[in-house]
């Protein structure tokens, strides 16, 4: 009776525990809902494999439980040997052939899906946008065809093929926005490519997927998908002020907080370095102590935008903190 009761509680607990995870709003056990053809194909492959492995799990576990029950000792002494069975050619052939067929089916299906995942769909020049993605410790930087640059937020038009060139000037990172496709590594000295074609406007969340240092976890990305017209107006009107804001929020705030109030890194809002163009330039370009050289390779205009933003929006003076 006691054994039955504890088994009952164990099963109930396992059901409740897994139901919560399965129903979680981010997709739970399953991948996020795809919004690009390549992400869709990755999901299809996932569900095919899940189907096979799920069926195998149920089959094996059922057989296990049935056999434990059917061949239990029934109180016979421990020293008594059970019936000795050996060799069943037909059975052994079946359990060799079935796994081979399953693996072959999965293999064939994956190779069938692969071109649709990795090959960039053909598109006319007007239906395709090329964007360079640069991984940095610890932020993402995006360069658009007309020379515009943004940080942390990648802007892209809906229903167009967005072809990404992925590079890194420092260490290995990995570009990953699950709803828009698989991971693509950003490796120093190497150029990788991936693409997406978002099927609706909206914001998609990504995360650097390769451990790249202390603040790897803070290296998030957002893909902001809008209509083609909104995208054009964003890249053509990206003002210096906007660039300064995105640099501060995408790069500095990762460690120093949104208002520069200090988080992992020291408080900036009371640091007079923020209003000294030369000092700020040097520390941003070269790094200092544990701070990485986040602005290595930035243009003068980019540095200027950051100095302007920091001066007007972040620096509160030493008096404000009373110190
Ligand atoms: Cu960049 Cu992890």
PDB file of C-alpha atoms and ligand atoms in Angstrom:
ATOM      1  CA  UNK A   1       0.000   0.000   0.000  1.00  0.00           C
ATOM      2  CA  UNK A   2       2.775   2.409   1.021  1.00  0.00           C
ATOM      3  CA  UNK A   3       4.707   1.567  -2.153  1.00  0.00           C
ATOM      4  CA  UNK A   4       1.664   2.238  -4.331  1.00  0.00           C
ATOM      5  CA  UNK A   5       1.089   5.546  -2.604  1.00  0.00           C
ATOM      6  CA  UNK A   6       4.650   6.760  -3.118  1.00  0.00           C
ATOM      7  CA  UNK A   7       4.531   5.641  -6.763  1.00  0.00           C
ATOM      8  CA  UNK A   8       1.307   7.607  -7.174  1.00  0.00           C
ATOM      9  CA  UNK A   9       2.917  10.759  -5.749  1.00  0.00           C
ATOM     10  CA  UNK A  10       6.026  10.309  -7.871  1.00  0.00           C
ATOM     11  CA  UNK A  11       3.986  10.014 -11.082  1.00  0.00           C
ATOM     12  CA  UNK A  12       1.739  12.962 -10.157  1.00  0.00           C
ATOM     13  CA  UNK A  13       4.780  15.109  -9.387  1.00  0.00           C
ATOM     14  CA  UNK A  14       6.480  14.196 -12.678  1.00  0.00           C
ATOM     15  CA  UNK A  15       3.300  15.002 -14.666  1.00  0.00           C
ATOM     16  CA  UNK A  16       2.798  18.386 -12.983  1.00  0.00           C
ATOM     17  CA  UNK A  17       6.469  19.284 -13.322  1.00  0.00           C
ATOM     18  CA  UNK A  18       6.723  18.500 -17.043  1.00  0.00           C
ATOM     19  CA  UNK A  19       3.302  19.964 -17.924  1.00  0.00           C
ATOM     20  CA  UNK A  20       4.466  23.360 -16.654  1.00  0.00           C
ATOM     21  CA  UNK A  21       7.615  23.276 -18.763  1.00  0.00           C
ATOM     22  CA  UNK A  22       5.780  21.987 -21.849  1.00  0.00           C
ATOM     23  CA  UNK A  23       3.178  24.751 -21.664  1.00  0.00           C
ATOM     24  CA  UNK A  24       5.670  27.561 -20.989  1.00  0.00           C
ATOM     25  CA  UNK A  25       4.984  30.535 -23.240  1.00  0.00           C
ATOM     26  CA  UNK A  26       8.421  30.596 -24.896  1.00  0.00           C
ATOM     27  CA  UNK A  27       7.603  27.255 -26.521  1.00  0.00           C
ATOM     28  CA  UNK A  28       8.566  25.151 -23.512  1.00  0.00           C
ATOM     29  CA  UNK A  29      10.206  21.912 -24.705  1.00  0.00           C
ATOM     30  CA  UNK A  30       9.786  22.896 -28.321  1.00  0.00           C
ATOM     31  CA  UNK A  31      11.610  25.560 -30.353  1.00  0.00           C
ATOM     32  CA  UNK A  32      10.204  29.077 -30.709  1.00  0.00           C
ATOM     33  CA  UNK A  33       7.617  29.688 -33.412  1.00  0.00           C
ATOM     34  CA  UNK A  34       9.486  30.302 -36.691  1.00  0.00           C
ATOM     35  CA  UNK A  35       9.071  33.514 -38.708  1.00  0.00           C
ATOM     36  CA  UNK A  36      11.550  32.856 -41.526  1.00  0.00           C
ATOM     37  CA  UNK A  37      11.647  29.980 -44.077  1.00  0.00           C
ATOM     38  CA  UNK A  38      15.001  28.651 -42.803  1.00  0.00           C
ATOM     39  CA  UNK A  39      13.775  28.645 -39.179  1.00  0.00           C
ATOM     40  CA  UNK A  40      10.643  26.820 -40.371  1.00  0.00           C
ATOM     41  CA  UNK A  41      12.716  24.053 -41.946  1.00  0.00           C
ATOM     42  CA  UNK A  42      14.832  23.705 -38.797  1.00  0.00           C
ATOM     43  CA  UNK A  43      11.593  23.263 -36.838  1.00  0.00           C
ATOM     44  CA  UNK A  44      10.256  20.669 -39.286  1.00  0.00           C
ATOM     45  CA  UNK A  45      13.448  18.620 -38.828  1.00  0.00           C
ATOM     46  CA  UNK A  46      13.064  18.998 -35.051  1.00  0.00           C
ATOM     47  CA  UNK A  47       9.505  17.648 -35.098  1.00  0.00           C
ATOM     48  CA  UNK A  48      10.404  14.703 -37.351  1.00  0.00           C
ATOM     49  CA  UNK A  49      13.189  13.653 -34.969  1.00  0.00           C
ATOM     50  CA  UNK A  50      10.923  14.305 -31.975  1.00  0.00           C
ATOM     51  CA  UNK A  51       8.292  12.005 -33.554  1.00  0.00           C
ATOM     52  CA  UNK A  52      10.738   9.093 -33.933  1.00  0.00           C
ATOM     53  CA  UNK A  53      12.422   9.547 -30.547  1.00  0.00           C
ATOM     54  CA  UNK A  54       9.038  10.037 -28.817  1.00  0.00           C
ATOM     55  CA  UNK A  55       7.682   6.802 -30.337  1.00  0.00           C
ATOM     56  CA  UNK A  56      10.871   4.908 -29.385  1.00  0.00           C
ATOM     57  CA  UNK A  57      10.667   6.275 -25.835  1.00  0.00           C
ATOM     58  CA  UNK A  58       7.060   5.137 -25.391  1.00  0.00           C
ATOM     59  CA  UNK A  59       7.794   1.712 -26.922  1.00  0.00           C
ATOM     60  CA  UNK A  60      10.906   1.030 -24.827  1.00  0.00           C
ATOM     61  CA  UNK A  61       9.422   2.313 -21.553  1.00  0.00           C
ATOM     62  CA  UNK A  62       6.211   0.328 -22.081  1.00  0.00           C
ATOM     63  CA  UNK A  63       8.185  -2.864 -22.766  1.00  0.00           C
ATOM     64  CA  UNK A  64      10.323  -2.166 -19.682  1.00  0.00           C
ATOM     65  CA  UNK A  65       7.318  -1.796 -17.388  1.00  0.00           C
ATOM     66  CA  UNK A  66       5.531  -4.837 -18.889  1.00  0.00           C
ATOM     67  CA  UNK A  67       8.630  -7.030 -18.521  1.00  0.00           C
ATOM     68  CA  UNK A  68       9.314  -5.890 -14.947  1.00  0.00           C
ATOM     69  CA  UNK A  69       5.751  -6.842 -14.079  1.00  0.00           C
ATOM     70  CA  UNK A  70       5.460 -10.045 -16.106  1.00  0.00           C
ATOM     71  CA  UNK A  71       8.799 -11.583 -15.099  1.00  0.00           C
ATOM     72  CA  UNK A  72       8.871 -10.473 -11.473  1.00  0.00           C
ATOM     73  CA  UNK A  73      10.225 -13.057  -9.003  1.00  0.00           C
ATOM     74  CA  UNK A  74       6.821 -13.974  -7.456  1.00  0.00           C
ATOM     75  CA  UNK A  75       8.548 -14.829  -4.217  1.00  0.00           C
ATOM     76  CA  UNK A  76      10.846 -17.520  -5.600  1.00  0.00           C
ATOM     77  CA  UNK A  77      14.206 -17.756  -3.804  1.00  0.00           C
ATOM     78  CA  UNK A  78      16.986 -15.453  -5.048  1.00  0.00           C
ATOM     79  CA  UNK A  79      19.245 -18.408  -5.859  1.00  0.00           C
ATOM     80  CA  UNK A  80      16.779 -19.971  -8.318  1.00  0.00           C
ATOM     81  CA  UNK A  81      17.733 -19.184 -11.893  1.00  0.00           C
ATOM     82  CA  UNK A  82      15.057 -18.145 -14.350  1.00  0.00           C
ATOM     83  CA  UNK A  83      14.538 -19.805 -17.758  1.00  0.00           C
ATOM     84  CA  UNK A  84      17.711 -19.506 -19.895  1.00  0.00           C
ATOM     85  CA  UNK A  85      16.880 -18.149 -23.342  1.00  0.00           C
ATOM     86  CA  UNK A  86      19.403 -17.661 -26.104  1.00  0.00           C
ATOM     87  CA  UNK A  87      19.265 -16.402 -29.649  1.00  0.00           C
ATOM     88  CA  UNK A  88      16.274 -15.408 -31.746  1.00  0.00           C
ATOM     89  CA  UNK A  89      17.550 -14.634 -35.214  1.00  0.00           C
ATOM     90  CA  UNK A  90      14.339 -13.102 -36.486  1.00  0.00           C
ATOM     91  CA  UNK A  91      14.013 -10.761 -33.488  1.00  0.00           C
ATOM     92  CA  UNK A  92      17.675  -9.728 -33.693  1.00  0.00           C
ATOM     93  CA  UNK A  93      17.357  -8.952 -37.398  1.00  0.00           C
ATOM     94  CA  UNK A  94      14.252  -6.861 -36.759  1.00  0.00           C
ATOM     95  CA  UNK A  95      15.834  -4.766 -34.025  1.00  0.00           C
ATOM     96  CA  UNK A  96      18.887  -4.121 -36.184  1.00  0.00           C
ATOM     97  CA  UNK A  97      17.033  -3.260 -39.363  1.00  0.00           C
ATOM     98  CA  UNK A  98      14.435  -0.924 -37.798  1.00  0.00           C
ATOM     99  CA  UNK A  99      17.011   1.506 -36.267  1.00  0.00           C
ATOM    100  CA  UNK A 100      18.972   1.530 -39.546  1.00  0.00           C
ATOM    101  CA  UNK A 101      15.796   2.434 -41.452  1.00  0.00           C
ATOM    102  CA  UNK A 102      14.909   5.164 -38.900  1.00  0.00           C
ATOM    103  CA  UNK A 103      18.401   6.716 -39.058  1.00  0.00           C
ATOM    104  CA  UNK A 104      18.366   6.586 -42.862  1.00  0.00           C
ATOM    105  CA  UNK A 105      14.938   8.294 -42.939  1.00  0.00           C
ATOM    106  CA  UNK A 106      16.152  11.065 -40.611  1.00  0.00           C
ATOM    107  CA  UNK A 107      19.375  11.464 -42.625  1.00  0.00           C
ATOM    108  CA  UNK A 108      17.575  11.659 -45.970  1.00  0.00           C
ATOM    109  CA  UNK A 109      15.041  14.142 -44.624  1.00  0.00           C
ATOM    110  CA  UNK A 110      17.711  16.420 -43.114  1.00  0.00           C
ATOM    111  CA  UNK A 111      19.731  16.438 -46.354  1.00  0.00           C
ATOM    112  CA  UNK A 112      16.505  17.230 -48.229  1.00  0.00           C
ATOM    113  CA  UNK A 113      15.802  20.197 -45.907  1.00  0.00           C
ATOM    114  CA  UNK A 114      19.389  21.487 -45.714  1.00  0.00           C
ATOM    115  CA  UNK A 115      19.559  23.530 -48.938  1.00  0.00           C
ATOM    116  CA  UNK A 116      16.449  25.481 -47.859  1.00  0.00           C
ATOM    117  CA  UNK A 117      18.173  26.291 -44.569  1.00  0.00           C
ATOM    118  CA  UNK A 118      21.651  27.275 -45.752  1.00  0.00           C
ATOM    119  CA  UNK A 119      21.166  28.499 -49.336  1.00  0.00           C
ATOM    120  CA  UNK A 120      20.130  32.112 -49.739  1.00  0.00           C
ATOM    121  CA  UNK A 121      16.898  32.309 -51.766  1.00  0.00           C
ATOM    122  CA  UNK A 122      17.203  33.995 -55.117  1.00  0.00           C
ATOM    123  CA  UNK A 123      15.873  37.545 -55.000  1.00  0.00           C
ATOM    124  CA  UNK A 124      16.129  40.591 -57.214  1.00  0.00           C
ATOM    125  CA  UNK A 125      18.406  43.381 -55.986  1.00  0.00           C
ATOM    126  CA  UNK A 126      15.395  45.379 -54.791  1.00  0.00           C
ATOM    127  CA  UNK A 127      14.122  42.464 -52.704  1.00  0.00           C
ATOM    128  CA  UNK A 128      17.391  41.841 -50.953  1.00  0.00           C
ATOM    129  CA  UNK A 129      19.303  43.787 -48.271  1.00  0.00           C
ATOM    130  CA  UNK A 130      22.925  43.099 -47.324  1.00  0.00           C
ATOM    131  CA  UNK A 131      23.871  43.841 -43.725  1.00  0.00           C
ATOM    132  CA  UNK A 132      27.170  43.221 -41.973  1.00  0.00           C
ATOM    133  CA  UNK A 133      26.933  41.901 -38.415  1.00  0.00           C
ATOM    134  CA  UNK A 134      29.986  42.448 -36.246  1.00  0.00           C
ATOM    135  CA  UNK A 135      30.264  40.680 -32.877  1.00  0.00           C
ATOM    136  CA  UNK A 136      32.129  42.637 -30.208  1.00  0.00           C
ATOM    137  CA  UNK A 137      32.787  42.072 -26.535  1.00  0.00           C
ATOM    138  CA  UNK A 138      29.899  42.603 -25.623  1.00  0.00           C
ATOM    139  CA  UNK A 139      27.553  43.993 -28.222  1.00  0.00           C
ATOM    140  CA  UNK A 140      26.440  43.542 -31.828  1.00  0.00           C
ATOM    141  CA  UNK A 141      27.092  46.196 -34.458  1.00  0.00           C
ATOM    142  CA  UNK A 142      25.276  46.411 -37.788  1.00  0.00           C
ATOM    143  CA  UNK A 143      26.374  48.129 -41.008  1.00  0.00           C
ATOM    144  CA  UNK A 144      23.813  48.906 -43.713  1.00  0.00           C
ATOM    145  CA  UNK A 145      24.469  49.365 -47.448  1.00  0.00           C
ATOM    146  CA  UNK A 146      24.225  53.179 -47.336  1.00  0.00           C
ATOM    147  CA  UNK A 147      26.873  53.459 -44.585  1.00  0.00           C
ATOM    148  CA  UNK A 148      24.436  53.739 -41.674  1.00  0.00           C
ATOM    149  CA  UNK A 149      25.406  51.868 -38.543  1.00  0.00           C
ATOM    150  CA  UNK A 150      23.383  50.693 -35.553  1.00  0.00           C
ATOM    151  CA  UNK A 151      24.207  48.895 -32.343  1.00  0.00           C
ATOM    152  CA  UNK A 152      22.223  46.196 -30.488  1.00  0.00           C
ATOM    153  CA  UNK A 153      19.125  46.650 -32.713  1.00  0.00           C
ATOM    154  CA  UNK A 154      19.274  45.284 -36.246  1.00  0.00           C
ATOM    155  CA  UNK A 155      16.656  46.995 -38.411  1.00  0.00           C
ATOM    156  CA  UNK A 156      15.301  45.029 -41.356  1.00  0.00           C
ATOM    157  CA  UNK A 157      12.416  45.166 -43.832  1.00  0.00           C
ATOM    158  CA  UNK A 158       9.617  42.582 -43.786  1.00  0.00           C
ATOM    159  CA  UNK A 159       9.287  39.986 -46.598  1.00  0.00           C
ATOM    160  CA  UNK A 160      12.722  40.694 -48.054  1.00  0.00           C
ATOM    161  CA  UNK A 161      15.776  38.496 -48.071  1.00  0.00           C
ATOM    162  CA  UNK A 162      18.198  39.907 -45.508  1.00  0.00           C
ATOM    163  CA  UNK A 163      21.669  38.584 -46.250  1.00  0.00           C
ATOM    164  CA  UNK A 164      24.004  38.780 -43.256  1.00  0.00           C
ATOM    165  CA  UNK A 165      27.795  38.820 -43.378  1.00  0.00           C
ATOM    166  CA  UNK A 166      29.012  37.848 -39.924  1.00  0.00           C
ATOM    167  CA  UNK A 167      32.451  38.799 -38.603  1.00  0.00           C
ATOM    168  CA  UNK A 168      34.246  39.445 -35.332  1.00  0.00           C
ATOM    169  CA  UNK A 169      37.286  41.611 -34.606  1.00  0.00           C
ATOM    170  CA  UNK A 170      37.972  40.153 -31.146  1.00  0.00           C
ATOM    171  CA  UNK A 171      36.865  36.669 -30.012  1.00  0.00           C
ATOM    172  CA  UNK A 172      34.339  34.010 -31.096  1.00  0.00           C
ATOM    173  CA  UNK A 173      30.680  34.971 -30.814  1.00  0.00           C
ATOM    174  CA  UNK A 174      27.601  33.354 -32.294  1.00  0.00           C
ATOM    175  CA  UNK A 175      24.711  35.162 -33.946  1.00  0.00           C
ATOM    176  CA  UNK A 176      21.411  33.538 -32.978  1.00  0.00           C
ATOM    177  CA  UNK A 177      17.854  34.788 -33.307  1.00  0.00           C
ATOM    178  CA  UNK A 178      15.899  31.504 -32.984  1.00  0.00           C
ATOM    179  CA  UNK A 179      12.726  32.713 -34.726  1.00  0.00           C
ATOM    180  CA  UNK A 180      14.767  33.780 -37.760  1.00  0.00           C
ATOM    181  CA  UNK A 181      17.063  30.771 -38.230  1.00  0.00           C
ATOM    182  CA  UNK A 182      19.942  28.834 -36.730  1.00  0.00           C
ATOM    183  CA  UNK A 183      23.217  29.911 -35.161  1.00  0.00           C
ATOM    184  CA  UNK A 184      26.065  31.355 -37.199  1.00  0.00           C
ATOM    185  CA  UNK A 185      29.434  31.852 -35.546  1.00  0.00           C
ATOM    186  CA  UNK A 186      31.300  35.159 -35.661  1.00  0.00           C
ATOM    187  CA  UNK A 187      34.958  34.108 -35.821  1.00  0.00           C
ATOM    188  CA  UNK A 188      37.986  36.443 -36.006  1.00  0.00           C
ATOM    189  CA  UNK A 189      39.704  36.200 -39.397  1.00  0.00           C
ATOM    190  CA  UNK A 190      36.743  34.430 -41.020  1.00  0.00           C
ATOM    191  CA  UNK A 191      33.618  35.615 -42.779  1.00  0.00           C
ATOM    192  CA  UNK A 192      30.424  33.631 -42.320  1.00  0.00           C
ATOM    193  CA  UNK A 193      27.026  34.186 -43.877  1.00  0.00           C
ATOM    194  CA  UNK A 194      23.434  33.562 -43.023  1.00  0.00           C
ATOM    195  CA  UNK A 195      20.091  35.035 -44.004  1.00  0.00           C
ATOM    196  CA  UNK A 196      16.482  35.436 -43.006  1.00  0.00           C
ATOM    197  CA  UNK A 197      13.231  36.556 -44.558  1.00  0.00           C
ATOM    198  CA  UNK A 198      10.863  37.663 -41.800  1.00  0.00           C
ATOM    199  CA  UNK A 199       7.210  36.910 -42.583  1.00  0.00           C
ATOM    200  CA  UNK A 200       5.755  39.646 -40.343  1.00  0.00           C
ATOM    201  CA  UNK A 201       6.792  42.938 -38.782  1.00  0.00           C
ATOM    202  CA  UNK A 202       7.788  42.783 -35.129  1.00  0.00           C
ATOM    203  CA  UNK A 203      10.681  42.455 -32.735  1.00  0.00           C
ATOM    204  CA  UNK A 204      12.702  39.246 -32.510  1.00  0.00           C
ATOM    205  CA  UNK A 205      15.021  38.528 -29.625  1.00  0.00           C
ATOM    206  CA  UNK A 206      18.464  37.021 -30.000  1.00  0.00           C
ATOM    207  CA  UNK A 207      21.393  36.187 -27.774  1.00  0.00           C
ATOM    208  CA  UNK A 208      25.098  35.616 -28.393  1.00  0.00           C
ATOM    209  CA  UNK A 209      25.351  31.823 -28.329  1.00  0.00           C
ATOM    210  CA  UNK A 210      29.087  31.347 -27.841  1.00  0.00           C
ATOM    211  CA  UNK A 211      30.764  32.020 -24.503  1.00  0.00           C
ATOM    212  CA  UNK A 212      32.857  35.099 -25.246  1.00  0.00           C
ATOM    213  CA  UNK A 213      33.879  36.507 -21.867  1.00  0.00           C
ATOM    214  CA  UNK A 214      32.572  37.900 -18.604  1.00  0.00           C
ATOM    215  CA  UNK A 215      29.517  39.676 -20.042  1.00  0.00           C
ATOM    216  CA  UNK A 216      28.580  37.107 -22.701  1.00  0.00           C
ATOM    217  CA  UNK A 217      25.181  36.789 -21.035  1.00  0.00           C
ATOM    218  CA  UNK A 218      24.523  40.509 -21.552  1.00  0.00           C
ATOM    219  CA  UNK A 219      25.270  40.282 -25.277  1.00  0.00           C
ATOM    220  CA  UNK A 220      21.717  40.290 -26.545  1.00  0.00           C
ATOM    221  CA  UNK A 221      20.418  41.351 -29.913  1.00  0.00           C
ATOM    222  CA  UNK A 222      17.074  42.537 -31.212  1.00  0.00           C
ATOM    223  CA  UNK A 223      15.906  42.383 -34.784  1.00  0.00           C
ATOM    224  CA  UNK A 224      13.377  45.111 -35.477  1.00  0.00           C
ATOM    225  CA  UNK A 225      11.416  44.191 -38.590  1.00  0.00           C
ATOM    226  CA  UNK A 226       9.315  46.958 -40.149  1.00  0.00           C
ATOM    227  CA  UNK A 227       7.756  47.787 -43.508  1.00  0.00           C
ATOM    228  CA  UNK A 228      10.222  48.483 -46.322  1.00  0.00           C
ATOM    229  CA  UNK A 229       9.358  52.204 -46.197  1.00  0.00           C
ATOM    230  CA  UNK A 230       9.990  52.471 -42.454  1.00  0.00           C
ATOM    231  CA  UNK A 231      13.265  50.592 -42.886  1.00  0.00           C
ATOM    232  CA  UNK A 232      14.407  52.974 -45.646  1.00  0.00           C
ATOM    233  CA  UNK A 233      13.573  56.005 -43.564  1.00  0.00           C
ATOM    234  CA  UNK A 234      15.413  54.519 -40.556  1.00  0.00           C
ATOM    235  CA  UNK A 235      18.668  53.884 -42.397  1.00  0.00           C
ATOM    236  CA  UNK A 236      18.608  57.161 -44.308  1.00  0.00           C
ATOM    237  CA  UNK A 237      17.781  59.400 -41.354  1.00  0.00           C
ATOM    238  CA  UNK A 238      19.825  57.858 -38.601  1.00  0.00           C
ATOM    239  CA  UNK A 239      20.955  61.043 -36.901  1.00  0.00           C
ATOM    240  CA  UNK A 240      24.146  61.468 -34.896  1.00  0.00           C
ATOM    241  CA  UNK A 241      22.097  61.765 -31.726  1.00  0.00           C
ATOM    242  CA  UNK A 242      20.385  58.458 -32.401  1.00  0.00           C
ATOM    243  CA  UNK A 243      23.768  56.820 -33.032  1.00  0.00           C
ATOM    244  CA  UNK A 244      25.141  58.200 -29.751  1.00  0.00           C
ATOM    245  CA  UNK A 245      22.101  56.857 -27.879  1.00  0.00           C
ATOM    246  CA  UNK A 246      22.330  53.418 -29.439  1.00  0.00           C
ATOM    247  CA  UNK A 247      26.071  53.295 -28.751  1.00  0.00           C
ATOM    248  CA  UNK A 248      25.565  54.177 -25.106  1.00  0.00           C
ATOM    249  CA  UNK A 249      22.613  51.855 -24.578  1.00  0.00           C
ATOM    250  CA  UNK A 250      24.014  49.020 -26.669  1.00  0.00           C
ATOM    251  CA  UNK A 251      27.649  49.178 -25.569  1.00  0.00           C
ATOM    252  CA  UNK A 252      28.284  51.164 -22.355  1.00  0.00           C
ATOM    253  CA  UNK A 253      25.008  50.326 -20.584  1.00  0.00           C
ATOM    254  CA  UNK A 254      25.744  46.591 -20.779  1.00  0.00           C
ATOM    255  CA  UNK A 255      28.144  47.047 -17.861  1.00  0.00           C
ATOM    256  CA  UNK A 256      27.551  50.569 -16.591  1.00  0.00           C
ATOM    257  CA  UNK A 257      23.734  50.638 -16.503  1.00  0.00           C
ATOM    258  CA  UNK A 258      21.168  52.439 -18.698  1.00  0.00           C
ATOM    259  CA  UNK A 259      21.718  55.795 -16.979  1.00  0.00           C
ATOM    260  CA  UNK A 260      25.409  55.134 -16.456  1.00  0.00           C
ATOM    261  CA  UNK A 261      24.556  54.666 -12.786  1.00  0.00           C
ATOM    262  CA  UNK A 262      26.892  51.693 -12.435  1.00  0.00           C
ATOM    263  CA  UNK A 263      26.094  47.980 -12.455  1.00  0.00           C
ATOM    264  CA  UNK A 264      29.040  45.642 -13.072  1.00  0.00           C
ATOM    265  CA  UNK A 265      31.142  48.584 -14.170  1.00  0.00           C
ATOM    266  CA  UNK A 266      31.634  51.797 -12.155  1.00  0.00           C
ATOM    267  CA  UNK A 267      29.167  54.696 -12.028  1.00  0.00           C
ATOM    268  CA  UNK A 268      29.640  56.934 -15.064  1.00  0.00           C
ATOM    269  CA  UNK A 269      27.021  59.577 -14.388  1.00  0.00           C
ATOM    270  CA  UNK A 270      29.332  61.368 -11.970  1.00  0.00           C
ATOM    271  CA  UNK A 271      32.556  60.672 -13.848  1.00  0.00           C
ATOM    272  CA  UNK A 272      33.970  63.814 -15.507  1.00  0.00           C
ATOM    273  CA  UNK A 273      35.746  61.592 -18.049  1.00  0.00           C
ATOM    274  CA  UNK A 274      32.427  61.459 -19.909  1.00  0.00           C
ATOM    275  CA  UNK A 275      32.712  65.085 -20.973  1.00  0.00           C
ATOM    276  CA  UNK A 276      36.399  64.986 -21.880  1.00  0.00           C
ATOM    277  CA  UNK A 277      36.476  63.999 -25.528  1.00  0.00           C
ATOM    278  CA  UNK A 278      40.146  62.944 -25.556  1.00  0.00           C
ATOM    279  CA  UNK A 279      40.003  60.815 -22.396  1.00  0.00           C
ATOM    280  CA  UNK A 280      36.764  59.138 -23.405  1.00  0.00           C
ATOM    281  CA  UNK A 281      38.104  58.449 -26.909  1.00  0.00           C
ATOM    282  CA  UNK A 282      41.214  56.793 -25.521  1.00  0.00           C
ATOM    283  CA  UNK A 283      39.385  54.559 -23.040  1.00  0.00           C
ATOM    284  CA  UNK A 284      36.723  53.546 -25.577  1.00  0.00           C
ATOM    285  CA  UNK A 285      39.302  52.792 -28.280  1.00  0.00           C
ATOM    286  CA  UNK A 286      41.954  51.112 -26.116  1.00  0.00           C
ATOM    287  CA  UNK A 287      40.106  49.777 -23.090  1.00  0.00           C
ATOM    288  CA  UNK A 288      41.297  50.199 -19.541  1.00  0.00           C
ATOM    289  CA  UNK A 289      41.803  47.569 -16.834  1.00  0.00           C
ATOM    290  CA  UNK A 290      38.960  45.057 -17.126  1.00  0.00           C
ATOM    291  CA  UNK A 291      37.114  47.182 -19.702  1.00  0.00           C
ATOM    292  CA  UNK A 292      37.525  45.806 -23.248  1.00  0.00           C
ATOM    293  CA  UNK A 293      38.420  48.181 -26.124  1.00  0.00           C
ATOM    294  CA  UNK A 294      34.770  48.397 -27.184  1.00  0.00           C
ATOM    295  CA  UNK A 295      35.325  51.180 -29.711  1.00  0.00           C
ATOM    296  CA  UNK A 296      38.317  49.677 -31.510  1.00  0.00           C
ATOM    297  CA  UNK A 297      37.745  50.497 -35.161  1.00  0.00           C
ATOM    298  CA  UNK A 298      34.998  53.081 -34.581  1.00  0.00           C
ATOM    299  CA  UNK A 299      34.979  56.075 -36.914  1.00  0.00           C
ATOM    300  CA  UNK A 300      35.619  59.556 -35.515  1.00  0.00           C
ATOM    301  CA  UNK A 301      31.944  60.380 -36.166  1.00  0.00           C
ATOM    302  CA  UNK A 302      30.915  57.433 -34.014  1.00  0.00           C
ATOM    303  CA  UNK A 303      33.133  58.521 -31.119  1.00  0.00           C
ATOM    304  CA  UNK A 304      31.875  62.082 -31.491  1.00  0.00           C
ATOM    305  CA  UNK A 305      28.264  60.877 -31.340  1.00  0.00           C
ATOM    306  CA  UNK A 306      28.993  58.988 -28.123  1.00  0.00           C
ATOM    307  CA  UNK A 307      30.750  61.961 -26.508  1.00  0.00           C
ATOM    308  CA  UNK A 308      27.822  64.235 -27.414  1.00  0.00           C
ATOM    309  CA  UNK A 309      25.251  61.832 -26.044  1.00  0.00           C
ATOM    310  CA  UNK A 310      27.208  61.141 -22.845  1.00  0.00           C
ATOM    311  CA  UNK A 311      27.721  64.837 -22.271  1.00  0.00           C
ATOM    312  CA  UNK A 312      24.081  65.835 -22.692  1.00  0.00           C
ATOM    313  CA  UNK A 313      22.189  62.799 -21.402  1.00  0.00           C
ATOM    314  CA  UNK A 314      24.374  60.874 -18.954  1.00  0.00           C
ATOM    315  CA  UNK A 315      26.782  63.178 -17.158  1.00  0.00           C
ATOM    316  CA  UNK A 316      25.125  64.594 -14.041  1.00  0.00           C
ATOM    317  CA  UNK A 317      28.247  66.034 -12.428  1.00  0.00           C
ATOM    318  CA  UNK A 318      29.941  65.037  -9.195  1.00  0.00           C
ATOM    319  CA  UNK A 319      27.666  67.364  -7.182  1.00  0.00           C
ATOM    320  CA  UNK A 320      24.559  65.314  -8.043  1.00  0.00           C
ATOM    321  CA  UNK A 321      25.844  62.328  -6.101  1.00  0.00           C
ATOM    322  CA  UNK A 322      27.056  64.537  -3.246  1.00  0.00           C
ATOM    323  CA  UNK A 323      30.589  63.295  -3.708  1.00  0.00           C
TER     324      UNK A 323
HETATM  325 CU1  LIG B   1      29.509  37.298 -27.558  1.00  0.00          CU
HETATM  326 CU2  LIG B   1      28.936  35.494 -26.136  1.00  0.00          CU
END
